[in-house]
Amino acid sequence: RFFFYSNEGNPLEPAHIHVMKAGNEAKFWLTPDVVPASNDGFNSRILKELVKIVEDNQTLFQEAWNDYFS
């Protein structure tokens, strides 16, 4: 599940996306490059796969972020 929280800090944190599966959660910065910001439970192989998925959908996630928080 890819999502962002509606209360992403005050001041608002930079654009990022959260990923959750089976009790594991990771957070990825979207700009300027996709970079893991935190990881709670995903192993390194899965984390690499998630980076690729986020990179492939970076524009979609960034647009959703901008639409919601603008």
Tab-separated table of C-alpha atoms in Angstrom, residues 24-62:
chain	number	residue	atom	x	y	z
A	24	ASN	CA	6.417	-3.238	7.726
A	25	GLU	CA	6.637	0.409	6.740
A	26	ALA	CA	9.096	2.526	4.779
A	27	LYS	CA	9.201	6.170	3.751
A	28	PHE	CA	10.800	7.488	0.563
A	29	TRP	CA	11.724	11.065	-0.332
A	30	LEU	CA	10.532	11.833	-3.860
A	31	THR	CA	12.824	14.724	-4.762
A	32	PRO	CA	15.348	15.384	-6.014
A	33	ASP	CA	15.906	11.602	-6.172
A	34	VAL	CA	13.996	8.685	-4.686
A	35	VAL	CA	15.798	7.873	-1.440
A	36	PRO	CA	14.661	5.789	1.522
A	37	ALA	CA	14.030	8.118	4.481
A	38	SER	CA	13.137	5.374	6.952
A	39	ASN	CA	12.595	1.640	7.015
A	40	ASP	CA	10.865	-0.414	9.663
A	41	GLY	CA	10.978	-4.094	8.793
A	42	PHE	CA	11.657	-4.475	5.070
A	43	ASN	CA	14.772	-6.485	4.203
A	44	SER	CA	17.344	-5.013	1.828
A	45	ARG	CA	16.091	-6.978	-1.205
A	46	ILE	CA	12.506	-5.775	-0.769
A	47	LEU	CA	13.691	-2.231	-0.040
A	48	LYS	CA	15.578	-2.218	-3.368
A	49	GLU	CA	12.444	-3.414	-5.154
A	50	LEU	CA	10.410	-0.692	-3.471
A	51	VAL	CA	12.900	1.983	-4.551
A	52	LYS	CA	12.445	0.817	-8.147
A	53	ILE	CA	8.641	0.880	-7.864
A	54	VAL	CA	8.687	4.374	-6.353
A	55	GLU	CA	11.106	5.569	-9.055
A	56	ASP	CA	8.827	4.149	-11.758
A	57	ASN	CA	5.858	6.007	-10.234
A	58	GLN	CA	7.667	9.107	-8.979
A	59	THR	CA	5.718	11.513	-11.200
A	60	LEU	CA	2.364	10.027	-10.174
A	61	PHE	CA	3.246	10.222	-6.464
A	62	GLN	CA	4.606	13.761	-6.805
